[in-house]
Short mmCIF file of C-alpha atoms in Angstrom, two decimals:
data_model
loop_
_atom_site.label_atom_id
_atom_site.label_comp_id
_atom_site.label_asym_id
_atom_site.label_seq_id
_atom_site.Cartn_x
_atom_site.Cartn_y
_atom_site.Cartn_z
CA UNK A 1 -48.83 31.15 28.88
CA UNK A 2 -45.71 33.00 30.07
CA UNK A 3 -43.87 29.68 30.37
CA UNK A 4 -44.89 28.75 26.84
CA UNK A 5 -43.62 32.08 25.51
CA UNK A 6 -40.32 31.56 27.32
CA UNK A 7 -39.94 28.12 25.79
CA UNK A 8 -40.80 29.44 22.35
CA UNK A 9 -38.29 32.27 22.65
CA UNK A 10 -35.58 29.84 23.74
CA UNK A 11 -36.43 27.50 20.88
CA UNK A 12 -36.20 30.28 18.31
CA UNK A 13 -33.13 31.97 19.82
CA UNK A 14 -30.30 32.20 17.33
CA UNK A 15 -27.31 30.06 18.27
CA UNK A 16 -23.76 29.46 17.02
CA UNK A 17 -23.15 25.74 16.48
CA UNK A 18 -25.66 25.08 19.25
CA UNK A 19 -24.03 27.58 21.61
CA UNK A 20 -25.03 31.11 22.70
CA UNK A 21 -24.80 33.65 19.88
CA UNK A 22 -22.16 35.57 21.80
CA UNK A 23 -19.72 32.70 21.26
CA UNK A 24 -19.53 33.66 17.56
CA UNK A 25 -18.52 37.20 18.54
CA UNK A 26 -15.77 35.98 20.88
CA UNK A 27 -14.69 33.24 18.44
CA UNK A 28 -14.18 35.76 15.62
CA UNK A 29 -12.55 38.35 17.88
CA UNK A 30 -10.03 35.84 19.20
CA UNK A 31 -9.41 34.37 15.74
CA UNK A 32 -8.51 37.77 14.27
CA UNK A 33 -6.47 38.78 17.30
CA UNK A 34 -4.45 35.54 17.06
CA UNK A 35 -4.16 36.12 13.30
CA UNK A 36 -2.52 39.48 14.00
CA UNK A 37 -0.34 38.15 16.85
CA UNK A 38 1.00 35.02 15.15
CA UNK A 39 1.44 36.81 11.84
CA UNK A 40 3.64 39.43 13.45
CA UNK A 41 5.44 36.77 15.50
CA UNK A 42 6.26 34.77 12.36
CA UNK A 43 8.03 37.83 10.93
CA UNK A 44 9.67 39.08 14.12
CA UNK A 45 13.00 37.23 14.26
CA UNK A 46 13.48 37.23 10.48
CA UNK A 47 12.90 40.99 10.38
CA UNK A 48 15.38 41.56 13.20
CA UNK A 49 18.22 39.67 11.48
CA UNK A 50 17.49 40.92 7.97
CA UNK A 51 20.00 43.33 6.45
CA UNK A 52 19.57 47.08 6.82
CA UNK A 53 17.07 48.96 4.69
CA UNK A 54 17.84 51.37 1.92
CA UNK A 55 17.09 54.68 3.65
CA UNK A 56 16.02 56.31 0.40
CA UNK A 57 13.67 53.65 -0.88
CA UNK A 58 12.79 51.59 2.19
CA UNK A 59 13.25 48.54 -0.02
CA UNK A 60 12.62 44.98 1.14
CA UNK A 61 15.56 43.39 2.86
CA UNK A 62 15.35 46.30 5.27
CA UNK A 63 15.31 44.73 8.69
CA UNK A 64 17.23 45.88 11.76
CA UNK A 65 20.38 43.85 10.93
CA UNK A 66 20.76 42.42 14.45
CA UNK A 67 22.67 39.29 15.37
CA UNK A 68 20.82 36.01 15.79
CA UNK A 69 21.59 36.07 19.54
CA UNK A 70 20.10 39.55 20.01
CA UNK A 71 17.08 38.68 17.86
CA UNK A 72 16.46 35.51 19.89
CA UNK A 73 16.74 37.47 23.14
CA UNK A 74 14.26 40.13 21.98
CA UNK A 75 11.85 37.44 20.79
CA UNK A 76 12.07 35.53 24.10
CA UNK A 77 11.60 38.68 26.20
CA UNK A 78 8.68 39.81 24.04
CA UNK A 79 6.81 36.48 24.30
CA UNK A 80 7.50 36.31 28.05
CA UNK A 81 6.08 39.82 28.53
CA UNK A 82 2.87 38.90 26.67
CA UNK A 83 2.20 36.18 29.24
CA UNK A 84 3.46 38.26 32.17
CA UNK A 85 0.95 41.00 31.25
CA UNK A 86 -1.89 38.48 31.56
CA UNK A 87 -1.84 38.90 35.37
CA UNK A 88 -2.27 42.69 35.46
CA UNK A 89 -4.67 42.25 32.52
CA UNK A 90 -6.90 40.06 34.68
CA UNK A 91 -6.59 42.57 37.53
CA UNK A 92 -7.83 45.41 35.30
CA UNK A 93 -10.79 43.28 34.23
CA UNK A 94 -11.68 42.34 37.80
CA UNK A 95 -11.10 45.66 39.52
CA UNK A 96 -11.09 48.59 37.07
CA UNK A 97 -12.93 48.23 33.74
CA UNK A 98 -14.72 44.89 33.64
CA UNK A 99 -13.95 42.22 31.04
CA UNK A 100 -15.84 43.77 28.10
CA UNK A 101 -14.32 47.26 28.38
CA UNK A 102 -10.86 45.81 29.00
CA UNK A 103 -11.02 43.73 25.80
CA UNK A 104 -12.20 46.77 23.82
CA UNK A 105 -9.28 48.87 25.06
CA UNK A 106 -6.91 45.96 24.47
CA UNK A 107 -8.02 45.73 20.83
CA UNK A 108 -7.20 49.39 20.20
CA UNK A 109 -3.82 49.05 21.97
CA UNK A 110 -2.87 45.97 19.92
CA UNK A 111 -3.90 47.65 16.67
CA UNK A 112 -1.82 50.72 17.56
CA UNK A 113 1.11 48.43 18.28
CA UNK A 114 0.98 46.76 14.87
CA UNK A 115 0.63 50.15 13.18
CA UNK A 116 3.76 51.29 15.04
CA UNK A 117 5.60 48.22 13.75
CA UNK A 118 4.50 49.17 10.23
CA UNK A 119 6.50 52.41 10.53
CA UNK A 120 10.20 51.91 9.63
CA UNK A 121 12.75 52.62 12.34
CA UNK A 122 14.04 50.97 15.50
CA UNK A 123 12.29 53.36 17.89
CA UNK A 124 8.82 52.70 16.46
CA UNK A 125 9.60 48.97 16.39
CA UNK A 126 10.11 48.81 20.15
CA UNK A 127 7.10 51.05 20.81
CA UNK A 128 5.05 48.61 18.74
CA UNK A 129 6.36 45.58 20.65
CA UNK A 130 5.48 47.17 23.99
CA UNK A 131 1.96 48.08 22.85
CA UNK A 132 1.26 44.60 21.40
CA UNK A 133 2.57 42.90 24.56
CA UNK A 134 0.45 45.08 26.88
CA UNK A 135 -2.66 44.77 24.70
CA UNK A 136 -2.29 41.02 24.33
CA UNK A 137 -2.01 40.61 28.09
CA UNK A 138 -5.15 42.68 28.66
CA UNK A 139 -7.11 40.71 26.07
CA UNK A 140 -5.85 37.20 26.88
CA UNK A 141 -6.85 37.43 30.52
CA UNK A 142 -10.40 38.61 29.89
CA UNK A 143 -11.79 37.16 26.68
CA UNK A 144 -11.79 33.60 28.05
CA UNK A 145 -13.65 34.90 31.11
CA UNK A 146 -16.38 36.24 28.82
CA UNK A 147 -16.75 32.84 27.18
CA UNK A 148 -17.53 31.44 30.63
CA UNK A 149 -20.09 34.22 31.20
CA UNK A 150 -22.19 32.91 28.30
CA UNK A 151 -23.14 29.74 30.18
CA UNK A 152 -25.22 28.99 33.25
CA UNK A 153 -22.33 28.23 35.59
CA UNK A 154 -19.73 25.43 35.51
CA UNK A 155 -22.40 22.72 35.32
CA UNK A 156 -23.85 23.90 31.99
CA UNK A 157 -23.37 20.86 29.69
CA UNK A 158 -22.48 23.13 26.76
CA UNK A 159 -19.62 24.86 28.59
CA UNK A 160 -16.72 22.51 27.72
CA UNK A 161 -17.86 22.31 24.11
CA UNK A 162 -18.03 26.10 23.97
CA UNK A 163 -14.42 26.45 25.08
CA UNK A 164 -13.41 23.81 22.54
CA UNK A 165 -15.04 25.84 19.74
CA UNK A 166 -13.39 29.00 21.08
CA UNK A 167 -9.92 27.41 21.07
CA UNK A 168 -10.48 26.27 17.50
CA UNK A 169 -10.72 29.98 16.65
CA UNK A 170 -7.29 30.51 18.21
CA UNK A 171 -5.74 27.81 16.04
CA UNK A 172 -7.53 28.91 12.88
CA UNK A 173 -6.09 32.40 13.28
CA UNK A 174 -2.64 31.04 14.14
CA UNK A 175 -2.72 28.72 11.11
CA UNK A 176 -3.74 31.36 8.55
CA UNK A 177 -1.48 34.15 9.83
CA UNK A 178 1.94 32.91 8.61
CA UNK A 179 0.44 31.97 5.25
CA UNK A 180 -0.88 35.51 4.66
CA UNK A 181 1.07 37.96 6.82
CA UNK A 182 4.23 35.87 6.68
CA UNK A 183 4.21 35.67 2.90
CA UNK A 184 3.59 39.39 2.38
CA UNK A 185 6.13 40.44 5.01
CA UNK A 186 8.91 38.03 4.07
CA UNK A 187 8.57 38.13 0.30
CA UNK A 188 7.41 41.71 -0.33
CA UNK A 189 7.73 44.22 2.51
CA UNK A 190 8.20 43.70 6.25
CA UNK A 191 6.22 46.76 7.22
CA UNK A 192 3.35 45.89 4.90
CA UNK A 193 3.19 42.56 6.72
CA UNK A 194 2.99 44.34 10.08
CA UNK A 195 0.29 46.61 8.64
CA UNK A 196 -1.72 43.51 7.64
CA UNK A 197 -1.50 42.39 11.29
CA UNK A 198 -3.07 45.73 12.25
CA UNK A 199 -5.85 45.11 9.70
CA UNK A 200 -6.46 41.70 11.27
CA UNK A 201 -6.83 43.23 14.73
CA UNK A 202 -9.10 45.94 13.30
CA UNK A 203 -11.39 43.25 11.87
CA UNK A 204 -11.45 41.47 15.22
CA UNK A 205 -12.22 44.70 17.06
CA UNK A 206 -15.00 45.60 14.62
CA UNK A 207 -16.48 42.13 15.04
CA UNK A 208 -16.37 42.54 18.82
CA UNK A 209 -18.01 45.97 18.84
CA UNK A 210 -20.76 44.91 16.42
CA UNK A 211 -21.52 41.70 18.29
CA UNK A 212 -21.11 42.99 21.83
CA UNK A 213 -24.91 43.03 22.29
CA UNK A 214 -24.88 39.23 22.20
CA UNK A 215 -22.55 38.97 25.21
CA UNK A 216 -23.62 38.34 28.78
CA UNK A 217 -24.36 41.36 30.96
CA UNK A 218 -21.83 39.91 33.42
CA UNK A 219 -19.06 40.91 31.02
CA UNK A 220 -19.72 44.59 31.70
CA UNK A 221 -19.66 44.20 35.49
CA UNK A 222 -16.55 45.04 37.52
CA UNK A 223 -16.57 42.12 40.01
CA UNK A 224 -14.42 43.71 42.70
CA UNK A 225 -14.10 47.46 42.00
CA UNK A 226 -11.34 49.49 43.60
CA UNK A 227 -12.28 51.79 46.42
CA UNK A 228 -11.36 55.46 46.11
CA UNK A 229 -8.57 54.97 48.66
CA UNK A 230 -7.15 51.96 46.79
CA UNK A 231 -7.30 53.76 43.45
CA UNK A 232 -5.51 56.85 44.80
CA UNK A 233 -2.85 54.70 46.47
CA UNK A 234 -2.17 52.78 43.27
CA UNK A 235 -1.96 55.97 41.20
CA UNK A 236 0.57 57.46 43.62
CA UNK A 237 2.71 54.31 43.58
CA UNK A 238 2.52 54.11 39.78
CA UNK A 239 3.55 57.77 39.46
CA UNK A 240 6.50 57.31 41.82
CA UNK A 241 7.57 54.18 39.94
CA UNK A 242 7.37 55.96 36.58
CA UNK A 243 9.43 58.90 37.88
CA UNK A 244 12.11 56.60 39.33
CA UNK A 245 12.38 54.56 36.12
CA UNK A 246 12.43 57.66 33.91
CA UNK A 247 15.07 59.27 36.12
CA UNK A 248 17.26 56.17 36.11
CA UNK A 249 17.18 55.65 32.36
CA UNK A 250 17.53 59.39 31.77
CA UNK A 251 20.77 59.31 33.76
CA UNK A 252 22.00 56.24 31.85
CA UNK A 253 21.30 57.89 28.48
CA UNK A 254 22.86 61.19 29.59
CA UNK A 255 26.02 59.34 30.65
CA UNK A 256 26.20 57.74 27.20
CA UNK A 257 26.03 54.24 28.71
CA UNK A 258 22.73 53.09 27.26
CA UNK A 259 22.62 49.92 25.18
CA UNK A 260 19.74 47.57 24.37
CA UNK A 261 20.78 45.31 27.26
CA UNK A 262 19.83 48.05 29.73
CA UNK A 263 16.22 47.33 28.73
CA UNK A 264 16.35 43.60 27.99
CA UNK A 265 18.23 42.41 31.10
CA UNK A 266 15.89 44.07 33.68
CA UNK A 267 12.82 42.79 31.82
CA UNK A 268 14.26 39.28 31.69
CA UNK A 269 15.17 39.28 35.37
CA UNK A 270 11.70 40.61 36.22
CA UNK A 271 10.20 37.74 34.20
CA UNK A 272 12.05 35.28 36.44
CA UNK A 273 11.71 37.05 39.78
CA UNK A 274 7.98 37.88 39.57
CA UNK A 275 6.80 34.25 39.02
CA UNK A 276 9.02 33.06 41.89
CA UNK A 277 7.74 35.84 44.15
CA UNK A 278 4.10 35.04 43.32
CA UNK A 279 4.57 31.32 44.04
CA UNK A 280 6.42 32.03 47.31
CA UNK A 281 3.74 34.50 48.42
CA UNK A 282 0.97 31.96 47.89
CA UNK A 283 2.96 29.09 49.39
CA UNK A 284 3.77 31.08 52.57
CA UNK A 285 0.21 32.33 53.07
CA UNK A 286 -0.59 31.11 56.60
CA UNK A 287 -4.33 31.32 55.96
CA UNK A 288 -4.13 28.24 53.69
CA UNK A 289 -5.05 24.96 55.36
CA UNK A 290 -2.75 21.93 55.38
CA UNK A 291 -4.35 20.35 52.29
CA UNK A 292 -3.98 23.58 50.28
CA UNK A 293 -0.37 23.96 51.40
CA UNK A 294 0.34 20.42 50.26
CA UNK A 295 -1.26 21.01 46.87
CA UNK A 296 0.81 24.16 46.37
CA UNK A 297 3.97 22.17 47.11
CA UNK A 298 2.88 19.68 44.46
CA UNK A 299 1.97 22.44 42.03
CA UNK A 300 5.51 23.84 42.14
CA UNK A 301 6.68 20.59 40.49
CA UNK A 302 4.23 21.17 37.64
CA UNK A 303 5.26 24.83 37.35
CA UNK A 304 8.98 24.07 37.06
CA UNK A 305 8.31 21.28 34.55
CA UNK A 306 6.18 23.63 32.45
CA UNK A 307 8.88 26.32 32.52
CA UNK A 308 11.45 23.84 31.15
CA UNK A 309 8.95 22.75 28.50
CA UNK A 310 8.16 26.28 27.31
CA UNK A 311 11.86 27.17 27.27
CA UNK A 312 12.32 24.72 24.39
CA UNK A 313 8.87 24.84 22.81
CA UNK A 314 8.76 28.61 22.28
CA UNK A 315 12.01 28.50 20.31
CA UNK A 316 9.82 27.33 17.43
CA UNK A 317 9.50 31.01 16.51
CA UNK A 318 13.18 31.89 16.99
CA UNK A 319 15.81 29.12 16.76
CA UNK A 320 13.74 26.91 14.46
CA UNK A 321 12.60 29.91 12.43
CA UNK A 322 16.19 31.05 11.81
CA UNK A 323 17.16 27.49 10.81
CA UNK A 324 14.19 27.36 8.43
CA UNK A 325 15.22 30.65 6.84
CA UNK A 326 18.92 29.93 6.28
CA UNK A 327 19.49 26.17 6.33
CA UNK A 328 16.27 24.50 5.17
CA UNK A 329 15.08 23.97 1.60
CA UNK A 330 12.20 26.21 0.53
CA UNK A 331 10.42 23.76 -1.76
CA UNK A 332 8.71 20.40 -1.44
CA UNK A 333 7.50 18.26 -4.34
CA UNK A 334 8.30 21.16 -6.65
CA UNK A 335 6.23 23.66 -4.66
CA UNK A 336 8.10 26.66 -3.23
CA UNK A 337 7.14 28.47 -0.03
CA UNK A 338 8.57 31.10 2.38
CA UNK A 339 10.18 30.15 5.68
CA UNK A 340 7.35 31.71 7.70
CA UNK A 341 5.00 28.96 6.55
CA UNK A 342 6.64 26.55 8.99
CA UNK A 343 4.93 28.57 11.75
CA UNK A 344 1.57 27.26 10.52
CA UNK A 345 2.51 23.65 11.26
CA UNK A 346 1.86 23.74 15.01
CA UNK A 347 -1.74 25.06 14.85
CA UNK A 348 -2.43 22.70 11.94
CA UNK A 349 -1.23 19.71 13.97
CA UNK A 350 -3.14 20.92 17.05
CA UNK A 351 -6.41 21.02 15.08
CA UNK A 352 -5.71 17.58 13.62
CA UNK A 353 -4.48 15.83 16.77
CA UNK A 354 -6.41 17.47 19.65
CA UNK A 355 -9.61 15.46 18.98
CA UNK A 356 -7.50 12.30 18.73
CA UNK A 357 -5.88 12.95 22.11
CA UNK A 358 -9.23 13.80 23.72
CA UNK A 359 -10.63 10.51 22.46
CA UNK A 360 -7.50 8.57 23.48
CA UNK A 361 -7.49 9.87 27.08
CA UNK A 362 -11.19 9.00 27.40
CA UNK A 363 -10.65 5.54 25.90
CA UNK A 364 -7.79 4.85 28.36
CA UNK A 365 -9.80 6.25 31.29
CA UNK A 366 -12.63 3.79 30.61
CA UNK A 367 -10.07 0.99 31.00
CA UNK A 368 -8.45 2.58 34.07
CA UNK A 369 -5.24 2.98 32.08
CA UNK A 370 -5.11 6.74 31.57
CA UNK A 371 -1.72 8.16 32.67
CA UNK A 372 -1.80 10.43 35.70
CA UNK A 373 -1.28 14.16 35.29
CA UNK A 374 2.33 13.99 36.48
CA UNK A 375 3.08 11.15 34.04
CA UNK A 376 1.63 13.23 31.18
CA UNK A 377 3.96 16.07 32.18
CA UNK A 378 6.91 13.68 32.19
CA UNK A 379 5.90 12.45 28.73
CA UNK A 380 5.72 16.04 27.47
CA UNK A 381 9.22 16.85 28.73
CA UNK A 382 10.75 13.71 27.23
CA UNK A 383 9.01 14.39 23.91
CA UNK A 384 10.01 18.06 23.68
CA UNK A 385 13.56 17.06 24.59
CA UNK A 386 13.37 14.36 21.93
CA UNK A 387 12.37 16.97 19.34
CA UNK A 388 15.65 18.80 19.98
CA UNK A 389 17.60 15.53 19.83
CA UNK A 390 16.07 15.12 16.36
CA UNK A 391 16.98 18.74 15.60
CA UNK A 392 20.68 17.96 16.19
CA UNK A 393 20.67 15.70 13.10
CA UNK A 394 19.71 18.31 10.44
CA UNK A 395 21.92 20.88 12.20
CA UNK A 396 24.86 18.56 11.63
CA UNK A 397 23.83 17.92 8.03
CA UNK A 398 23.65 21.68 7.35
CA UNK A 399 27.07 22.35 8.84
CA UNK A 400 28.76 22.38 5.42
CA UNK A 401 26.22 24.77 3.91
CA UNK A 402 23.85 22.08 2.64
CA UNK A 403 20.15 22.95 2.89
CA UNK A 404 18.23 20.11 4.52
CA UNK A 405 14.80 18.75 3.63
CA UNK A 406 11.81 20.67 5.04
CA UNK A 407 10.53 17.34 6.40
CA UNK A 408 13.04 17.59 9.25
CA UNK A 409 11.28 20.66 10.60
CA UNK A 410 7.86 19.16 9.89
CA UNK A 411 8.77 16.19 12.09
CA UNK A 412 10.19 18.41 14.84
CA UNK A 413 7.06 20.58 14.97
CA UNK A 414 4.86 17.46 15.03
CA UNK A 415 6.77 15.98 17.99
CA UNK A 416 6.51 19.28 19.84
CA UNK A 417 2.77 19.49 19.17
CA UNK A 418 2.26 15.99 20.58
CA UNK A 419 4.24 17.09 23.64
CA UNK A 420 2.12 20.24 23.93
CA UNK A 421 -1.09 18.19 23.91
CA UNK A 422 0.29 16.15 26.81
CA UNK A 423 1.04 19.25 28.87
CA UNK A 424 -0.86 22.42 27.96
CA UNK A 425 -4.54 21.40 28.36
CA UNK A 426 -3.60 19.14 31.28
CA UNK A 427 -1.74 22.01 32.94
CA UNK A 428 -4.75 24.31 32.65
CA UNK A 429 -6.94 21.64 34.21
CA UNK A 430 -4.61 20.76 37.10
CA UNK A 431 -4.13 24.47 37.86
CA UNK A 432 -7.86 24.97 38.45
CA UNK A 433 -8.04 21.76 40.52
CA UNK A 434 -5.06 22.51 42.78
CA UNK A 435 -5.69 26.23 43.28
CA UNK A 436 -6.42 27.28 46.87
CA UNK A 437 -9.92 28.75 47.10
CA UNK A 438 -8.48 32.12 48.08
CA UNK A 439 -6.45 32.26 44.86
CA UNK A 440 -8.84 30.50 42.49
CA UNK A 441 -8.97 33.35 39.95
CA UNK A 442 -5.28 34.27 40.23
CA UNK A 443 -3.89 30.78 39.65
CA UNK A 444 -4.64 30.83 35.93
CA UNK A 445 -2.35 33.83 35.71
CA UNK A 446 0.24 31.85 37.69
CA UNK A 447 0.06 29.10 35.05
CA UNK A 448 0.81 31.66 32.32
CA UNK A 449 3.82 32.77 34.37
CA UNK A 450 5.41 29.38 33.66
CA UNK A 451 5.61 30.48 30.02
CA UNK A 452 7.19 33.76 31.14
CA UNK A 453 9.79 31.89 33.22
CA UNK A 454 10.73 29.50 30.41
CA UNK A 455 11.11 32.26 27.83
CA UNK A 456 13.10 34.43 30.23
CA UNK A 457 15.60 31.60 30.75
CA UNK A 458 16.05 31.51 26.97
CA UNK A 459 16.41 35.29 26.92
CA UNK A 460 19.06 35.30 29.65
CA UNK A 461 21.07 32.63 27.82
CA UNK A 462 21.03 34.74 24.66
CA UNK A 463 21.96 37.92 26.54
CA UNK A 464 24.82 36.06 28.23
CA UNK A 465 26.28 35.33 24.81
CA UNK A 466 25.14 31.72 24.51
CA UNK A 467 24.51 30.80 20.86
CA UNK A 468 21.09 29.15 20.96
CA UNK A 469 21.54 28.24 17.31
CA UNK A 470 24.55 26.02 18.04
CA UNK A 471 24.43 22.24 18.04
CA UNK A 472 25.95 21.90 21.53
CA UNK A 473 23.37 24.11 23.30
CA UNK A 474 20.52 22.42 21.41
CA UNK A 475 21.76 19.02 22.61
CA UNK A 476 22.16 20.33 26.18
CA UNK A 477 18.59 21.63 26.24
CA UNK A 478 17.34 18.32 24.87
CA UNK A 479 19.21 16.48 27.61
CA UNK A 480 17.89 18.87 30.30
CA UNK A 481 14.28 18.29 29.25
CA UNK A 482 14.70 14.52 29.03
CA UNK A 483 16.40 14.31 32.44
CA UNK A 484 13.70 16.55 33.96
CA UNK A 485 11.03 14.28 32.48
CA UNK A 486 12.62 11.14 33.90
CA UNK A 487 13.17 12.83 37.29
CA UNK A 488 9.52 13.83 37.55
CA UNK A 489 8.48 10.31 36.57
CA UNK A 490 10.72 8.82 39.28
CA UNK A 491 9.20 11.16 41.90
CA UNK A 492 5.63 10.78 40.65
CA UNK A 493 4.41 8.98 43.79
CA UNK A 494 5.66 11.80 45.99
CA UNK A 495 3.98 14.44 43.81
CA UNK A 496 0.73 12.47 43.70
CA UNK A 497 0.77 12.32 47.50
CA UNK A 498 1.18 16.09 47.69
CA UNK A 499 -1.76 16.50 45.28
CA UNK A 500 -4.12 14.94 47.83
CA UNK A 501 -7.58 14.35 46.36
CA UNK A 502 -6.65 15.77 42.93
CA UNK A 503 -6.14 13.14 40.23
#
């Protein structure tokens, strides 16, 4: 009788597209969070380069009037910090608050960040960026973990499908954001656009709090809580670090030496040094056996390749965005649109092409013709480099002030999306497969650090005075990616040997 009741309760349990009801809560939370993030990101560079505001009226056109180089550097550092914060975000979920509480706090922090951006003024702008970066890192690292908690372990047949549905929420939010937030911010008022991003995060947070009862109890558990001694030690170190940093920058400001580079350069260097230090620490861990050491040597190839890829790919929101705003036509077939709408192309293409690629890899695998992981990475690098080779053409056409067809950027974004589908999901998969057992949970954060490294390279170039919007540097980056792709392909046998039993 008890068994029958259990079966009846399971049969009548409410589901979301055949998945646990909690997936709807996480789907909607992530969709709205991505809506707020990508909406703000679509406005970011355009707001930074826009002319100064009328102090009396706060009229539209009132950005921070920065140069394109400074705007590109701030954008690159900001994106890199979002992914860098994913590692401490995961640590807070594992050791301090648990995933559910961490995501709740993250939602409030992100919302506060967007509200800060909605307040005119450079000081509040940077406060907002810091809050959004910290909150995004806290949320990104933990919400995916909660999706996994909904299923009965890695062998649950619904698990992969659940993550697929969840990632569709990411792309839905990313697709809608530039169309709504971008239009309002670019065409009406920048700060109203940022305020809409805060509304988006508020909706996601409300959805999460209302639906939290549908989540797994595991999401409230702190898997490896800090001991009292560990907590006190960390608090002391954090306090000392805060005092040292405050004292240093206080002295710089008092001496009248402070410029924006005093903040951007250390952050950019940290974004390069920390990923290298993490990889070196894992690679030199003597407790790893020979097979794990070999896999880590192979993984470094993937990490470096991914960093080069993201260096170019993430310029879709900076270099390509600036080109769209100033040198690309704003109408197609008689229909006008703002420059921010180009930011919706990538998630649109991902939603359209991801099922095609999933089917294609499976179809090739059945015929023993599927490219290896390292070959897919090589393809991604060649393709993303090819997108910038294509970019050189409209840049040359626009040199005399002519505005080029929007189809140039459409084609560039499509090529980059195809490249992304060859690298991003494959990179996530190979990271879990090659991770040493001791670092199984940390390696996903290491993968995100490849994004940090790539964006920090872009940031350093901008801070060094390199014009990332120039034809020569675009061509050089295209050549770098293509050469890196061919080099990895030529050394594929060596990398595959290092990978051992991972295919």
